[in-house]
PDB file of C-alpha atoms and ligand atoms in Angstrom:
ATOM      1  CA  UNK A 271     -33.384  22.353  22.304  1.00 87.00           C
ATOM      2  CA  UNK A 272     -31.168  19.501  23.475  1.00 89.00           C
ATOM      3  CA  UNK A 273     -29.458  21.764  25.964  1.00 90.00           C
ATOM      4  CA  UNK A 274     -32.843  22.864  27.288  1.00 90.00           C
ATOM      5  CA  UNK A 275     -34.055  19.265  27.707  1.00 91.00           C
ATOM      6  CA  UNK A 276     -30.795  18.258  29.364  1.00 91.00           C
ATOM      7  CA  UNK A 277     -31.137  21.089  31.851  1.00 90.00           C
ATOM      8  CA  UNK A 278     -34.733  20.072  32.626  1.00 91.00           C
ATOM      9  CA  UNK A 279     -33.733  16.463  33.114  1.00 90.00           C
ATOM     10  CA  UNK A 280     -30.835  17.385  35.373  1.00 89.00           C
ATOM     11  CA  UNK A 281     -33.155  19.539  37.457  1.00 87.00           C
ATOM     12  CA  UNK A 282     -35.754  16.781  37.704  1.00 89.00           C
ATOM     13  CA  UNK A 283     -33.029  14.331  38.672  1.00 86.00           C
ATOM     14  CA  UNK A 284     -31.690  16.676  41.360  1.00 80.00           C
ATOM     15  CA  UNK A 285     -35.184  17.168  42.747  1.00 82.00           C
ATOM     16  CA  UNK A 286     -35.701  13.405  42.938  1.00 81.00           C
ATOM     17  CA  UNK A 287     -32.397  12.814  44.697  1.00 78.00           C
ATOM     18  CA  UNK A 288     -33.179  15.602  47.148  1.00 75.00           C
ATOM     19  CA  UNK A 289     -36.580  14.143  47.860  1.00 79.00           C
ATOM     20  CA  UNK A 290     -35.132  10.680  48.419  1.00 80.00           C
ATOM     21  CA  UNK A 291     -32.353  12.065  50.622  1.00 75.00           C
ATOM     22  CA  UNK A 292     -34.874  13.930  52.751  1.00 77.00           C
ATOM     23  CA  UNK A 293     -37.059  10.865  53.194  1.00 80.00           C
ATOM     24  CA  UNK A 294     -34.083   8.802  54.347  1.00 82.00           C
ATOM     25  CA  UNK A 295     -32.850  11.648  56.504  1.00 80.00           C
ATOM     26  CA  UNK A 296     -36.276  11.895  58.131  1.00 82.00           C
ATOM     27  CA  UNK A 297     -36.257   8.218  59.053  1.00 84.00           C
ATOM     28  CA  UNK A 298     -32.698   8.340  60.297  1.00 83.00           C
ATOM     29  CA  UNK A 299     -33.308  11.521  62.272  1.00 83.00           C
ATOM     30  CA  UNK A 300     -36.338  10.039  63.986  1.00 85.00           C
ATOM     31  CA  UNK A 301     -34.549   6.796  64.841  1.00 86.00           C
ATOM     32  CA  UNK A 302     -31.352   8.352  66.123  1.00 86.00           C
ATOM     33  CA  UNK A 303     -33.190  11.059  68.011  1.00 85.00           C
ATOM     34  CA  UNK A 304     -35.333   8.515  69.769  1.00 85.00           C
ATOM     35  CA  UNK A 305     -32.415   6.249  70.684  1.00 89.00           C
ATOM     36  CA  UNK A 306     -30.361   9.142  72.089  1.00 90.00           C
ATOM     37  CA  UNK A 307     -33.099  10.284  74.430  1.00 89.00           C
ATOM     38  CA  UNK A 308     -32.474   7.466  76.929  1.00 90.00           C
ATOM     39  CA  UNK A 309     -28.698   7.712  77.371  1.00 92.00           C
ATOM     40  CA  UNK A 310     -28.996  11.489  77.649  1.00 93.00           C
ATOM     41  CA  UNK A 311     -31.655  11.087  80.316  1.00 93.00           C
ATOM     42  CA  UNK A 312     -29.297   8.810  82.248  1.00 94.00           C
ATOM     43  CA  UNK A 313     -26.400  11.283  81.983  1.00 95.00           C
ATOM     44  CA  UNK A 314     -28.694  14.033  83.201  1.00 93.00           C
ATOM     45  CA  UNK A 315     -29.840  11.998  86.200  1.00 95.00           C
ATOM     46  CA  UNK A 316     -26.234  11.050  86.998  1.00 95.00           C
ATOM     47  CA  UNK A 317     -25.016  14.634  86.966  1.00 94.00           C
ATOM     48  CA  UNK A 318     -27.930  15.640  89.163  1.00 94.00           C
ATOM     49  CA  UNK A 319     -26.922  12.911  91.616  1.00 95.00           C
ATOM     50  CA  UNK A 320     -23.256  13.984  91.588  1.00 94.00           C
ATOM     51  CA  UNK A 321     -24.210  17.584  92.283  1.00 93.00           C
ATOM     52  CA  UNK A 322     -26.410  16.486  95.172  1.00 94.00           C
ATOM     53  CA  UNK A 323     -23.799  14.278  96.865  1.00 94.00           C
ATOM     54  CA  UNK A 324     -20.970  16.764  96.285  1.00 90.00           C
ATOM     55  CA  UNK A 325     -22.432  20.121  97.326  1.00 88.00           C
ATOM     56  CA  UNK A 326     -18.977  21.285  98.506  1.00 90.00           C
ATOM     57  CA  UNK A 327     -17.033  20.124  95.449  1.00 90.00           C
ATOM     58  CA  UNK A 328     -14.201  22.419  94.379  1.00 93.00           C
ATOM     59  CA  UNK A 329     -14.688  25.081  91.694  1.00 93.00           C
ATOM     60  CA  UNK A 330     -13.122  23.006  88.930  1.00 95.00           C
ATOM     61  CA  UNK A 331     -15.507  20.105  89.560  1.00 94.00           C
ATOM     62  CA  UNK A 332     -18.475  22.457  89.703  1.00 93.00           C
ATOM     63  CA  UNK A 333     -17.406  23.934  86.380  1.00 93.00           C
ATOM     64  CA  UNK A 334     -17.366  20.462  84.873  1.00 94.00           C
ATOM     65  CA  UNK A 335     -20.801  19.693  86.325  1.00 93.00           C
ATOM     66  CA  UNK A 336     -22.135  22.854  84.693  1.00 91.00           C
ATOM     67  CA  UNK A 337     -20.404  22.006  81.419  1.00 92.00           C
ATOM     68  CA  UNK A 338     -21.934  18.532  81.274  1.00 93.00           C
ATOM     69  CA  UNK A 339     -25.351  19.942  82.109  1.00 91.00           C
ATOM     70  CA  UNK A 340     -25.083  22.605  79.447  1.00 87.00           C
ATOM     71  CA  UNK A 341     -23.987  20.203  76.752  1.00 89.00           C
ATOM     72  CA  UNK A 342     -26.674  17.656  77.638  1.00 92.00           C
ATOM     73  CA  UNK A 343     -29.124  20.510  77.268  1.00 86.00           C
ATOM     74  CA  UNK A 344     -27.697  21.410  73.850  1.00 84.00           C
ATOM     75  CA  UNK A 345     -27.852  17.791  72.725  1.00 88.00           C
ATOM     76  CA  UNK A 346     -31.443  17.619  73.910  1.00 88.00           C
ATOM     77  CA  UNK A 347     -32.269  20.635  71.772  1.00 83.00           C
ATOM     78  CA  UNK A 348     -30.781  19.009  68.670  1.00 85.00           C
ATOM     79  CA  UNK A 349     -32.747  15.834  69.371  1.00 87.00           C
ATOM     80  CA  UNK A 350     -35.982  17.795  69.711  1.00 86.00           C
ATOM     81  CA  UNK A 351     -35.322  19.296  66.253  1.00 84.00           C
ATOM     82  CA  UNK A 352     -34.494  15.894  64.772  1.00 85.00           C
ATOM     83  CA  UNK A 353     -37.719  14.405  66.130  1.00 86.00           C
ATOM     84  CA  UNK A 354     -39.860  17.326  64.999  1.00 85.00           C
ATOM     85  CA  UNK A 355     -38.233  17.180  61.585  1.00 84.00           C
ATOM     86  CA  UNK A 356     -38.941  13.461  61.310  1.00 84.00           C
ATOM     87  CA  UNK A 357     -42.543  13.346  62.418  1.00 81.00           C
ATOM     88  CA  UNK A 358     -45.667  15.282  61.636  1.00 80.00           C
ATOM     89  CA  UNK A 359     -46.464  17.872  64.247  1.00 84.00           C
ATOM     90  CA  UNK A 360     -49.814  18.503  65.818  1.00 88.00           C
ATOM     91  CA  UNK A 361     -50.246  21.603  67.935  1.00 92.00           C
ATOM     92  CA  UNK A 362     -52.048  21.328  71.265  1.00 93.00           C
ATOM     93  CA  UNK A 363     -53.202  24.902  71.407  1.00 94.00           C
ATOM     94  CA  UNK A 364     -54.217  26.833  74.475  1.00 94.00           C
ATOM     95  CA  UNK A 365     -54.093  30.487  75.586  1.00 95.00           C
ATOM     96  CA  UNK A 366     -50.463  31.514  76.072  1.00 96.00           C
ATOM     97  CA  UNK A 367     -48.938  34.681  77.539  1.00 96.00           C
ATOM     98  CA  UNK A 368     -45.979  35.521  75.332  1.00 97.00           C
ATOM     99  CA  UNK A 369     -43.950  37.763  77.711  1.00 97.00           C
ATOM    100  CA  UNK A 370     -43.813  34.982  80.338  1.00 97.00           C
ATOM    101  CA  UNK A 371     -42.945  32.411  77.706  1.00 97.00           C
ATOM    102  CA  UNK A 372     -40.105  34.603  76.411  1.00 98.00           C
ATOM    103  CA  UNK A 373     -38.716  34.842  79.968  1.00 97.00           C
ATOM    104  CA  UNK A 374     -38.781  31.042  80.208  1.00 95.00           C
ATOM    105  CA  UNK A 375     -36.962  30.742  76.890  1.00 96.00           C
ATOM    106  CA  UNK A 376     -34.238  33.177  77.977  1.00 96.00           C
ATOM    107  CA  UNK A 377     -33.771  31.205  81.193  1.00 94.00           C
ATOM    108  CA  UNK A 378     -33.547  27.915  79.338  1.00 90.00           C
ATOM    109  CA  UNK A 379     -31.254  29.297  76.637  1.00 91.00           C
ATOM    110  CA  UNK A 380     -29.301  32.066  78.347  1.00 91.00           C
ATOM    111  CA  UNK A 381     -27.346  34.464  76.119  1.00 94.00           C
ATOM    112  CA  UNK A 382     -23.597  34.615  76.729  1.00 93.00           C
ATOM    113  CA  UNK A 383     -22.367  37.402  79.029  1.00 94.00           C
ATOM    114  CA  UNK A 384     -21.051  39.476  76.089  1.00 95.00           C
ATOM    115  CA  UNK A 385     -24.578  39.794  74.685  1.00 97.00           C
ATOM    116  CA  UNK A 386     -26.841  42.505  76.062  1.00 98.00           C
ATOM    117  CA  UNK A 387     -30.432  41.293  76.258  1.00 98.00           C
ATOM    118  CA  UNK A 388     -33.558  43.421  76.363  1.00 97.00           C
ATOM    119  CA  UNK A 389     -37.165  42.312  76.335  1.00 98.00           C
ATOM    120  CA  UNK A 390     -40.045  44.663  75.681  1.00 97.00           C
ATOM    121  CA  UNK A 391     -43.746  43.899  75.373  1.00 97.00           C
ATOM    122  CA  UNK A 392     -46.774  46.128  75.911  1.00 97.00           C
ATOM    123  CA  UNK A 393     -48.530  45.293  79.188  1.00 95.00           C
ATOM    124  CA  UNK A 394     -51.853  44.793  77.389  1.00 94.00           C
ATOM    125  CA  UNK A 395     -50.501  42.252  74.890  1.00 95.00           C
ATOM    126  CA  UNK A 396     -53.302  39.733  74.213  1.00 95.00           C
ATOM    127  CA  UNK A 397     -52.830  36.007  74.763  1.00 96.00           C
ATOM    128  CA  UNK A 398     -52.056  33.912  71.713  1.00 96.00           C
ATOM    129  CA  UNK A 399     -53.707  30.601  70.957  1.00 94.00           C
ATOM    130  CA  UNK A 400     -50.836  28.180  70.437  1.00 96.00           C
ATOM    131  CA  UNK A 401     -48.893  25.164  71.702  1.00 96.00           C
ATOM    132  CA  UNK A 402     -46.598  26.637  74.385  1.00 96.00           C
ATOM    133  CA  UNK A 403     -43.970  23.893  74.107  1.00 92.00           C
ATOM    134  CA  UNK A 404     -43.690  24.355  70.360  1.00 94.00           C
ATOM    135  CA  UNK A 405     -43.551  28.147  70.470  1.00 96.00           C
ATOM    136  CA  UNK A 406     -40.885  27.848  73.155  1.00 95.00           C
ATOM    137  CA  UNK A 407     -38.874  25.550  70.943  1.00 93.00           C
ATOM    138  CA  UNK A 408     -39.085  27.964  68.008  1.00 96.00           C
ATOM    139  CA  UNK A 409     -38.103  30.972  70.126  1.00 97.00           C
ATOM    140  CA  UNK A 410     -35.263  28.884  71.564  1.00 95.00           C
ATOM    141  CA  UNK A 411     -33.986  28.199  68.036  1.00 94.00           C
ATOM    142  CA  UNK A 412     -34.157  31.882  67.143  1.00 97.00           C
ATOM    143  CA  UNK A 413     -32.399  32.979  70.337  1.00 97.00           C
ATOM    144  CA  UNK A 414     -29.637  30.406  69.866  1.00 95.00           C
ATOM    145  CA  UNK A 415     -29.108  31.473  66.230  1.00 96.00           C
ATOM    146  CA  UNK A 416     -29.060  35.126  67.248  1.00 98.00           C
ATOM    147  CA  UNK A 417     -26.412  34.486  69.910  1.00 96.00           C
ATOM    148  CA  UNK A 418     -24.347  32.365  67.535  1.00 96.00           C
ATOM    149  CA  UNK A 419     -24.407  35.271  65.061  1.00 97.00           C
ATOM    150  CA  UNK A 420     -22.980  37.551  67.774  1.00 97.00           C
ATOM    151  CA  UNK A 421     -19.826  35.673  68.713  1.00 92.00           C
ATOM    152  CA  UNK A 422     -18.085  38.913  69.765  1.00 92.00           C
ATOM    153  CA  UNK A 423     -21.085  40.234  71.650  1.00 94.00           C
ATOM    154  CA  UNK A 424     -23.922  42.513  70.633  1.00 97.00           C
ATOM    155  CA  UNK A 425     -27.511  43.258  71.440  1.00 98.00           C
ATOM    156  CA  UNK A 426     -30.396  40.789  71.508  1.00 98.00           C
ATOM    157  CA  UNK A 427     -33.830  42.366  71.560  1.00 98.00           C
ATOM    158  CA  UNK A 428     -37.068  40.449  71.903  1.00 98.00           C
ATOM    159  CA  UNK A 429     -40.102  42.640  71.501  1.00 97.00           C
ATOM    160  CA  UNK A 430     -43.518  42.608  69.953  1.00 96.00           C
ATOM    161  CA  UNK A 431     -47.018  43.875  69.844  1.00 96.00           C
ATOM    162  CA  UNK A 432     -50.474  43.401  68.505  1.00 95.00           C
ATOM    163  CA  UNK A 433     -51.211  43.519  64.820  1.00 93.00           C
ATOM    164  CA  UNK A 434     -54.580  43.710  63.071  1.00 92.00           C
ATOM    165  CA  UNK A 435     -54.899  42.701  59.448  1.00 89.00           C
ATOM    166  CA  UNK A 436     -58.324  42.740  57.776  1.00 87.00           C
ATOM    167  CA  UNK A 437     -60.022  42.690  61.156  1.00 88.00           C
ATOM    168  CA  UNK A 438     -58.042  39.666  62.372  1.00 90.00           C
ATOM    169  CA  UNK A 439     -55.776  40.061  65.403  1.00 94.00           C
ATOM    170  CA  UNK A 440     -52.264  38.674  65.622  1.00 96.00           C
ATOM    171  CA  UNK A 441     -49.371  38.917  68.013  1.00 97.00           C
ATOM    172  CA  UNK A 442     -45.969  39.741  66.581  1.00 97.00           C
ATOM    173  CA  UNK A 443     -42.821  38.552  68.353  1.00 98.00           C
ATOM    174  CA  UNK A 444     -39.517  39.828  66.965  1.00 98.00           C
ATOM    175  CA  UNK A 445     -36.098  38.392  67.822  1.00 98.00           C
ATOM    176  CA  UNK A 446     -33.481  40.948  66.723  1.00 98.00           C
ATOM    177  CA  UNK A 447     -29.735  40.639  66.782  1.00 98.00           C
ATOM    178  CA  UNK A 448     -26.814  42.863  65.853  1.00 98.00           C
ATOM    179  CA  UNK A 449     -24.838  39.911  64.536  1.00 97.00           C
ATOM    180  CA  UNK A 450     -23.296  38.887  61.229  1.00 97.00           C
ATOM    181  CA  UNK A 451     -26.495  39.285  59.234  1.00 98.00           C
ATOM    182  CA  UNK A 452     -27.338  37.122  56.222  1.00 98.00           C
ATOM    183  CA  UNK A 453     -26.354  37.656  52.580  1.00 97.00           C
ATOM    184  CA  UNK A 454     -29.216  37.935  50.046  1.00 96.00           C
ATOM    185  CA  UNK A 455     -28.007  34.677  48.513  1.00 95.00           C
ATOM    186  CA  UNK A 456     -28.170  32.780  51.821  1.00 96.00           C
ATOM    187  CA  UNK A 457     -31.472  34.404  52.714  1.00 96.00           C
ATOM    188  CA  UNK A 458     -33.102  32.334  49.942  1.00 94.00           C
ATOM    189  CA  UNK A 459     -31.799  29.066  51.411  1.00 93.00           C
ATOM    190  CA  UNK A 460     -32.582  29.657  55.089  1.00 95.00           C
ATOM    191  CA  UNK A 461     -35.529  27.308  55.244  1.00 94.00           C
ATOM    192  CA  UNK A 462     -33.975  24.494  53.201  1.00 89.00           C
ATOM    193  CA  UNK A 463     -33.242  21.339  55.208  1.00 85.00           C
ATOM    194  CA  UNK A 464     -29.515  20.971  55.978  1.00 84.00           C
ATOM    195  CA  UNK A 465     -28.636  24.519  54.963  1.00 91.00           C
ATOM    196  CA  UNK A 466     -26.020  25.704  57.432  1.00 94.00           C
ATOM    197  CA  UNK A 467     -23.023  28.033  57.397  1.00 96.00           C
ATOM    198  CA  UNK A 468     -21.736  26.758  60.745  1.00 94.00           C
ATOM    199  CA  UNK A 469     -18.949  24.227  61.231  1.00 90.00           C
ATOM    200  CA  UNK A 470     -21.048  22.390  63.829  1.00 83.00           C
ATOM    201  CA  UNK A 471     -24.474  23.318  62.479  1.00 87.00           C
ATOM    202  CA  UNK A 472     -27.010  20.821  61.184  1.00 85.00           C
ATOM    203  CA  UNK A 473     -29.333  23.195  59.398  1.00 90.00           C
ATOM    204  CA  UNK A 474     -32.627  21.944  60.774  1.00 90.00           C
ATOM    205  CA  UNK A 475     -33.449  24.691  63.285  1.00 93.00           C
ATOM    206  CA  UNK A 476     -35.238  27.025  60.908  1.00 96.00           C
ATOM    207  CA  UNK A 477     -36.888  24.229  58.885  1.00 93.00           C
ATOM    208  CA  UNK A 478     -38.389  22.828  62.071  1.00 92.00           C
ATOM    209  CA  UNK A 479     -39.271  26.300  63.378  1.00 95.00           C
ATOM    210  CA  UNK A 480     -41.228  27.087  60.223  1.00 95.00           C
ATOM    211  CA  UNK A 481     -43.026  23.749  60.375  1.00 93.00           C
ATOM    212  CA  UNK A 482     -43.972  24.254  64.044  1.00 94.00           C
ATOM    213  CA  UNK A 483     -45.137  27.846  63.637  1.00 96.00           C
ATOM    214  CA  UNK A 484     -47.272  26.916  60.632  1.00 95.00           C
ATOM    215  CA  UNK A 485     -48.810  24.044  62.602  1.00 95.00           C
ATOM    216  CA  UNK A 486     -49.838  26.742  65.084  1.00 96.00           C
ATOM    217  CA  UNK A 487     -51.590  28.809  62.420  1.00 95.00           C
ATOM    218  CA  UNK A 488     -48.786  31.374  62.320  1.00 96.00           C
ATOM    219  CA  UNK A 489     -45.894  32.375  60.133  1.00 97.00           C
ATOM    220  CA  UNK A 490     -42.278  33.390  60.354  1.00 98.00           C
ATOM    221  CA  UNK A 491     -40.671  36.375  58.592  1.00 97.00           C
ATOM    222  CA  UNK A 492     -37.032  37.330  58.165  1.00 98.00           C
ATOM    223  CA  UNK A 493     -35.264  40.588  57.537  1.00 98.00           C
ATOM    224  CA  UNK A 494     -31.522  40.756  57.481  1.00 98.00           C
ATOM    225  CA  UNK A 495     -28.622  42.845  56.319  1.00 96.00           C
ATOM    226  CA  UNK A 496     -25.163  41.349  56.011  1.00 96.00           C
ATOM    227  CA  UNK A 497     -22.818  42.933  58.525  1.00 95.00           C
ATOM    228  CA  UNK A 498     -25.626  44.630  60.446  1.00 97.00           C
ATOM    229  CA  UNK A 499     -27.906  41.992  61.940  1.00 98.00           C
ATOM    230  CA  UNK A 500     -31.122  40.055  61.533  1.00 98.00           C
ATOM    231  CA  UNK A 501     -34.709  40.101  62.721  1.00 98.00           C
ATOM    232  CA  UNK A 502     -36.809  36.948  62.803  1.00 98.00           C
ATOM    233  CA  UNK A 503     -40.466  37.697  63.453  1.00 98.00           C
ATOM    234  CA  UNK A 504     -43.156  35.241  64.513  1.00 98.00           C
ATOM    235  CA  UNK A 505     -46.780  36.086  63.875  1.00 97.00           C
ATOM    236  CA  UNK A 506     -49.319  34.079  65.870  1.00 97.00           C
ATOM    237  CA  UNK A 507     -53.109  34.242  66.100  1.00 94.00           C
ATOM    238  CA  UNK A 508     -54.670  35.977  69.096  1.00 94.00           C
ATOM    239  CA  UNK A 509     -56.723  33.805  71.420  1.00 84.00           C
ATOM    240  CA  UNK A 510     -60.125  35.416  70.669  1.00 74.00           C
ATOM    241  CA  UNK A 511     -60.064  34.182  67.073  1.00 47.00           C
ATOM    242  CA  UNK A 512     -61.666  30.753  66.853  1.00 49.00           C
ATOM    243  CA  UNK A 513     -59.597  29.384  63.993  1.00 46.00           C
TER     244      UNK A 513
HETATM  245  N1  ADP B 682     -29.809  35.275  63.483  1.00 70.36           N
HETATM  246  C1  ADP B 682     -29.059  34.868  62.457  1.00 70.36           C
HETATM  247  N2  ADP B 682     -28.007  35.620  62.007  1.00 70.36           N
HETATM  248  C2  ADP B 682     -27.259  35.216  60.964  1.00 70.36           C
HETATM  249  N3  ADP B 682     -27.443  34.049  60.290  1.00 70.36           N
HETATM  250  C3  ADP B 682     -28.462  33.262  60.681  1.00 70.36           C
HETATM  251  C4  ADP B 682     -29.321  33.620  61.769  1.00 70.36           C
HETATM  252  N4  ADP B 682     -30.244  32.651  61.921  1.00 70.36           N
HETATM  253  C5  ADP B 682     -29.975  31.738  60.970  1.00 70.36           C
HETATM  254  N5  ADP B 682     -28.900  32.090  60.224  1.00 70.36           N
HETATM  255  C6  ADP B 682     -28.327  31.346  59.082  1.00 70.36           C
HETATM  256  O1  ADP B 682     -29.211  30.312  58.729  1.00 70.36           O
HETATM  257  C7  ADP B 682     -28.556  29.044  58.791  1.00 70.36           C
HETATM  258  C8  ADP B 682     -29.525  27.960  59.180  1.00 70.36           C
HETATM  259  O2  ADP B 682     -29.963  28.110  60.528  1.00 70.36           O
HETATM  260  P1  ADP B 682     -30.554  26.855  61.292  1.00 70.36           P
HETATM  261  O3  ADP B 682     -31.639  26.262  60.457  1.00 70.36           O
HETATM  262  O4  ADP B 682     -30.921  27.272  62.674  1.00 70.36           O
HETATM  263  O5  ADP B 682     -29.360  25.798  61.298  1.00 70.36           O
HETATM  264  P2  ADP B 682     -27.972  25.833  62.102  1.00 70.36           P
HETATM  265  O6  ADP B 682     -28.131  26.789  63.245  1.00 70.36           O
HETATM  266  O7  ADP B 682     -27.768  24.417  62.544  1.00 70.36           O
HETATM  267  O8  ADP B 682     -26.938  26.285  61.109  1.00 70.36           O
HETATM  268  C9  ADP B 682     -27.403  29.267  59.752  1.00 70.36           C
HETATM  269  O9  ADP B 682     -26.335  28.370  59.541  1.00 70.36           O
HETATM  270  C10 ADP B 682     -27.008  30.709  59.436  1.00 70.36           C
HETATM  271  O10 ADP B 682     -26.192  30.773  58.288  1.00 70.36           O
HETATM  272 MG1   MG B 683     -29.805  26.969  64.510  1.00 70.36          MG
END
């Protein structure tokens, strides 16, 4: 009886601490994210200027330009997650063509050379009704995770199709990788804030992705096998449905 009560109290206590931590984290994330936007914008403008005035710079310098650009881009991505984690999201939905959006995502977040990428959608895929910026951010998160899970190379497949459930139409977008996969134990924690298995991870990507996709009337599903790979699937409402 005492043991039982003690366990309950400990659990309640842990829940409270977690809640408090998350509230503080939210505030901090929002503040830091906001403050970092400006300096990053300045660095971005500066590198753009340097590239313009030094079109004939030597290879080494060009490599450094590209490196700065890439890392600014990565930092920007983390900030977007911090801000979305901190604030409530509202989706500004409009008709969106998923195949085009996926191409944009793969241009913005290119897979490393060792990863073979293939994209496959039926030509008659209906438009979805969603916020294109938010869906792009979610797909970006999934593509980045997939590539990070395939450090030694592999195959990234983005495909999808139409899905009808109880007379309601949805579009399914699957991001598949042949990476490390996820253990059943970790699978349970994927959508917990700050859950990460990466040395430099922050563990907000999937939390934010879930929040954004749900704000768009959709959902996110995961299938994974340790050692084989993972598939993250987005399901979004088709444009015709007035929901
Ligand atoms: N495609 C994937 N393959 C294997 N593990 C993944 C994949 N996507 C997510 N994970 C696991 O989920 C964790 C949380 O992901 P995420 O929320 O994006 O945070 P982060 O990328 O900062 O670690 C990752 O650290 C990793 O362990
Ligand atoms: Mg991530």
